[in-house]
Amino acid sequence: MWKFVSSGNSGSHPWLRSLNDNAGRQTWEYVETATLKEKADIENLQNGFTHFRHQQRHSADELLRMQSTSKRRATISPPKVAQGKQPTGAQCNESVRSAMYFYETLQQDDGHWPGDYGGPMFLMPGLIITLYVTGCLDTVLSRHHKREMIRYLHNHQNKDGGFGLHIEGPSTMFGTVLSYVSLRLLGSGPEDTVVEHARAWIHKGGGATYITSWGKFWLAVLGVYSWDGMNPTPPEMWLLPYASWTGIGLAHPGRYWCHCRMVYLPMSYVYGKRGTCKETPLTAAIRGELYPQSYSSIDWNAARNQCAKEDLYYPHPKVQDALWWSLYQAEGLLKGSWLRKKALAECMKLIHYEDENTRYVCIGPVNKAINMLCCWLEDPDSEAFKRHLPRVHDFLWVAEDGMKMQGYNGSQLWDTSFAVQAITAAGLAHEFGECLRKAHSYIDVSQVREDCPGDLSRWYRHISKGAWPFSTRDHGWPISDCSADGLKAALALAELDDKLVGPAIPDDRIYDCVNVILSLQNADGGWSTYESTRSYPILEMINPSETFGDILIDYSYVELSSTCIAALANFGKKYPHHRPEEISNSKTRGRKYILSMQRSDGSWYGNWGVCFTYAAWFGCDALAVFHETVENSTPQSKACDFLVSKQRKDGGWAESYLSSQTKEYHQLPEETSHVVNTAWALLALLAAGYHRKDRRPLDAAARCLMNSQLSSGDWPQQHISGVFNRNCMITYANYRNIFPIWALGKYRALVLGNANGQAH
């Protein structure tokens, strides 16, 4: 059976490096020691998911939960509230305690909470193709890995035979072609039923030439698509001048959003080198299967701009087509030239810098696979390539739906900092002090202690000393809201007794974090993700991805800005004499940004969660920093009116991921509300003080959350809750625990008071 391993070192793997003994590292290992009961239980979970896969497309992380049951120290049956009745303080208290007695079992000894961070369907295929091309597929992936990957792909095939961009999405050429190729490389034959149905979908859509540009890249790497059918990704772009006064410098890839540039950096190396798999009988067979016409008859020049209608979220502007045509014509001159060689060398310097400074984890799964490929293309026997191999397992996650590749090496720090804030806000610190002590330890060891080496501008990097990452310190990329939430959690823990939760993080490190947060504020007053904005939105005109929106630069976001405002406010209360004028000005500018992003109907658009309910929490929370409530603030009143207008009959909220795509609110079709959306909405109403105007919507929301709670104290996994780049959804398995605990805890304190009825 598959066993989750926390902070493991892969058997003291000689090529694995870590800054903090692998704290937070998440891997799964297959062991042969399962009992008959364990095997039967796992098989029941797997079969249950498969049976209902078209009704419930999201796995519930049941394998992790099954392995954690033995750690449970107490069980409290969560109460139910009769329809139309107000929850009591005692009932709410028992619900939250029941939830925490369950949730603490998932915490690991190093203090973090692990969880599924999968969802996108295009991540695992790139890894599989890279492992096949480099000859490592059978050494890195055991037969057990392959079996679970095949299970995952089978489970997430849509009824029409295709595969979506993500697990809940309709079929796309991108998802279907790459899933098809993955199944074939993993050992499924062309006559396999799942493979046949996928191939029929591909052919019906015109064939693999209609895949998106990222898909074209991966097919070309495998040798089943011509490089002549790709719009150019020339490595020479990395030799352009960076200075803004040159004009062209504003389009330098060093100014791109880091996730974007860290994909196109290795992609440009592979493109410039034409890194292609040596033909095998299998690749020859796949090449013959992907197209309804003969491979030799394909017009590759025409194929460059072909894209299936199902995939086309961001169509090419005409100026982009003109640019690609010009570069396409110039490619013949650049191939093999001294300039190409210089550009390739520059790319590899930047790739090695990224690898070394993430301990070969890399910023995300896409560049992880391509960076690994680049290192192999440069030297198949290199130390760099070997160091990549053990880190493959940091991205693989196993649940009852099979094995998937995650959208990061996990969300460890993110979830842990949220959990700390939820537990302390719920007033449970003393009952769950050991839980907080371990979480405090993880937050401590995960803070970034130094900037990346060398001249940061040479490597297009921002300062990072004092920041917190999204996942682990080994990953190390600094993020504004992760830093802010890490800071908020650290400050909340510092208010508690050292004997309960351990010593506070030293002041100088807290100051370093504040320095990073202040440095990331943009001219518009908002905060972006990893770096301050480096260019202008007009660059989006050359976004070549077709399927993702707003990827070229690092924009300001409501969610990140709110978190940074709140963190700075909390910091100012404890450290009123540290940079007070800067912090005050920063918060004021942040408030103006938050207000500028509020729509006329009172809503905010959420960029990193689904969607308007998510952003409402952040918007209302930011305004609450300035003591704005529904009693004295029109923006708060409008935000709450918007939320209440979307509340459902059962008292909850249920927002579809379609809201993220269309930027308009969409209800889920099911009658049952979504516990995560409901918790976000309840937190927003509480932040705005809506209970002092009308507590009934809040009572109904709390009742909905309590009545949705399972007998174990857990909550059910429902529809997907995370999103990135407008169009792709991603899993946050811990959200269904963290946010109901947080919302109910605050509701009890602010509306009901404690179990004796003392409200605030």
XYZ file of C-alpha atoms in Angstrom, residues 307-567:
261
model
C -6.106 25.716 -31.466
C -9.275 23.840 -30.554
C -12.238 26.025 -29.685
C -12.574 24.197 -26.351
C -9.064 25.330 -25.381
C -9.087 28.905 -26.597
C -9.454 31.081 -23.490
C -7.020 33.774 -24.625
C -6.993 34.121 -28.449
C -3.921 35.558 -30.189
C -4.229 39.244 -31.099
C -3.206 39.935 -34.698
C -0.054 41.719 -33.553
C 1.024 38.486 -31.876
C 0.480 36.469 -35.033
C 2.591 38.996 -36.920
C 5.347 38.695 -34.341
C 5.382 34.895 -34.509
C 5.432 34.978 -38.310
C 8.449 37.292 -38.275
C 10.322 35.145 -35.772
C 9.348 32.014 -37.681
C 10.956 33.453 -40.804
C 14.100 34.390 -38.861
C 14.519 31.013 -37.212
C 16.453 29.564 -40.141
C 19.139 32.199 -39.664
C 19.357 31.747 -35.913
C 19.620 27.955 -35.739
C 23.243 26.970 -35.231
C 24.480 30.578 -35.203
C 26.968 32.042 -32.718
C 24.109 34.106 -31.336
C 22.042 30.986 -30.689
C 24.961 29.359 -28.888
C 25.428 32.442 -26.716
C 21.712 32.543 -25.933
C 21.611 28.861 -25.012
C 24.553 29.326 -22.657
C 22.796 32.263 -20.983
C 19.634 30.215 -20.550
C 21.509 27.387 -18.879
C 23.152 29.789 -16.423
C 19.700 31.024 -15.396
C 18.304 27.481 -15.230
C 21.128 26.306 -12.965
C 20.605 29.326 -10.722
C 16.930 28.451 -10.327
C 17.726 24.798 -9.630
C 20.420 25.525 -7.061
C 18.351 28.086 -5.192
C 15.342 25.804 -4.891
C 17.386 22.722 -4.003
C 16.173 21.304 -7.359
C 12.516 21.549 -6.371
C 11.975 24.467 -8.807
C 9.234 27.067 -8.582
C 6.546 24.789 -10.036
C 5.872 21.447 -11.710
C 6.086 22.668 -15.305
C 9.513 24.234 -15.055
C 10.601 21.371 -12.794
C 10.129 18.911 -15.645
C 11.597 21.165 -18.343
C 14.583 22.236 -16.215
C 15.344 18.582 -15.618
C 15.153 17.959 -19.353
C 17.491 20.900 -20.027
C 20.086 19.563 -17.595
C 19.942 16.195 -19.343
C 20.222 17.762 -22.791
C 23.271 19.699 -21.627
C 24.917 16.631 -20.071
C 23.054 13.365 -19.406
C 25.609 12.407 -16.765
C 25.632 15.762 -14.991
C 25.302 16.229 -11.263
C 22.542 18.746 -11.975
C 20.383 16.144 -13.713
C 20.984 13.611 -10.956
C 19.962 16.125 -8.296
C 16.655 16.613 -10.069
C 15.634 12.970 -9.815
C 14.824 12.577 -6.085
C 12.848 15.834 -6.153
C 10.396 14.352 -8.660
C 8.691 12.621 -5.751
C 8.081 15.928 -3.964
C 5.401 16.658 -6.567
C 3.579 13.307 -6.564
C 0.499 12.780 -4.415
C -1.650 9.689 -3.912
C -5.347 9.691 -3.080
C -8.222 7.315 -3.699
C -8.430 8.568 -7.301
C -4.812 7.583 -8.017
C -1.441 9.322 -8.299
C -1.270 12.877 -9.589
C 1.307 15.623 -9.990
C 0.659 18.581 -7.728
C 0.673 22.235 -8.686
C 3.605 22.870 -6.351
C 5.598 20.709 -3.964
C 2.661 21.257 -1.609
C 0.953 24.085 0.263
C 2.569 23.375 3.620
C 3.343 26.851 4.979
C 0.165 28.300 3.502
C -2.091 25.758 5.179
C -0.170 25.771 8.454
C -0.290 29.563 8.829
C -4.027 29.516 8.117
C -4.541 26.696 10.621
C -2.744 28.636 13.352
C -4.914 31.686 12.741
C -8.053 29.541 12.745
C -7.178 27.784 16.013
C -6.233 30.969 17.851
C -9.249 32.882 16.520
C -11.492 30.044 17.714
C -10.116 30.334 21.250
C -8.747 26.797 21.257
C -5.096 27.579 21.942
C -4.938 25.990 25.388
C -6.808 22.827 24.458
C -4.657 22.367 21.366
C -1.410 23.838 22.630
C 0.739 20.935 21.458
C -0.746 21.276 18.001
C 0.192 24.967 17.973
C 3.665 24.237 19.341
C 4.398 21.954 16.408
C 2.918 24.420 13.942
C 5.049 27.178 15.476
C 8.133 25.044 14.942
C 7.278 24.550 11.285
C 6.653 28.258 10.737
C 9.967 28.992 12.432
C 12.094 26.621 10.349
C 10.322 27.520 7.096
C 11.135 31.225 7.097
C 13.662 32.203 4.437
C 16.838 33.271 6.225
C 18.832 34.804 3.390
C 18.564 36.330 -0.058
C 19.600 34.308 -3.060
C 23.345 34.671 -3.721
C 24.997 37.147 -6.032
C 23.657 40.216 -7.749
C 19.887 39.689 -7.625
C 19.288 41.945 -10.619
C 21.581 39.738 -12.713
C 19.257 36.817 -12.012
C 15.996 38.818 -12.121
C 15.240 37.982 -8.496
C 13.646 39.957 -5.665
C 14.837 40.039 -2.067
C 13.671 37.082 0.000
C 15.370 37.311 3.401
C 12.628 37.188 6.025
C 9.883 36.019 3.687
C 7.797 32.915 4.007
C 7.279 30.616 1.013
C 4.092 28.842 -0.014
C 5.426 25.394 0.812
C 8.889 24.725 2.218
C 12.085 26.581 2.941
C 13.895 24.374 0.441
C 11.584 25.723 -2.250
C 12.296 29.180 -0.946
C 10.545 31.518 -3.410
C 9.160 34.491 -1.417
C 5.472 35.367 -1.785
C 3.766 38.460 -0.415
C 0.663 36.883 1.113
C 2.501 33.786 2.344
C 4.922 36.129 4.086
C 2.022 38.139 5.465
C 0.142 35.065 6.698
C 3.335 33.620 8.129
C 3.806 36.924 9.938
C 0.201 36.972 11.173
C 0.552 33.437 12.497
C 3.891 34.221 14.139
C 2.446 37.317 15.814
C -0.613 35.394 17.040
C 1.625 32.717 18.540
C 3.850 35.337 20.147
C 0.831 36.462 22.192
C 0.628 33.032 23.827
C 2.714 31.617 26.646
C 6.119 30.301 25.535
C 5.534 27.259 27.714
C 2.476 26.450 25.646
C 3.643 27.117 22.082
C 7.399 27.634 22.255
C 9.513 30.788 22.026
C 8.536 33.607 19.710
C 10.406 34.198 16.474
C 13.111 36.822 17.136
C 12.332 40.461 16.413
C 15.024 40.870 13.767
C 13.474 38.123 11.666
C 10.033 39.684 12.069
C 11.508 42.984 10.865
C 13.013 41.209 7.854
C 9.581 39.911 6.908
C 8.040 43.362 7.145
C 10.823 44.661 4.918
C 9.919 42.109 2.243
C 6.213 42.920 2.462
C 6.835 46.658 2.107
C 9.165 46.060 -0.839
C 6.481 44.179 -2.754
C 3.869 46.951 -2.808
C 3.189 48.283 -6.297
C 2.636 51.820 -7.527
C -1.143 51.218 -7.602
C -1.080 50.501 -3.859
C -1.712 46.786 -4.240
C 0.539 43.794 -3.770
C 1.525 41.244 -6.384
C 2.722 37.702 -5.746
C 6.472 37.028 -5.806
C 7.831 40.312 -7.107
C 6.644 43.847 -7.615
C 5.215 44.528 -11.072
C 8.022 45.054 -13.586
C 6.238 46.030 -16.779
C 2.801 46.954 -18.160
C -0.400 45.036 -18.933
C 0.060 45.705 -22.653
C 2.596 42.863 -22.578
C -0.384 40.524 -22.319
C -0.744 41.045 -26.075
C 2.109 38.553 -26.514
C 0.660 35.957 -24.111
C 1.108 32.863 -26.299
C -0.471 30.279 -23.996
C -4.029 30.380 -25.444
C -5.440 28.712 -22.341
C -4.318 30.977 -19.457
C -5.128 34.617 -18.810
C -2.970 37.378 -17.309
C 0.311 35.483 -17.092
C 2.857 37.913 -18.519
C 3.363 40.254 -15.575
C 2.859 40.072 -11.824
C -0.352 42.027 -11.182
C -1.709 43.415 -7.926
C -4.428 41.302 -6.337
C -7.128 42.010 -3.776
C -6.433 38.872 -1.768
C -2.704 39.487 -1.436
C -3.172 43.173 -0.741
C -5.690 42.526 2.028
C -3.420 40.004 3.718
C -0.453 42.383 3.609
C -2.534 45.253 5.017
C -3.754 43.086 7.895
C -0.261 41.759 8.630
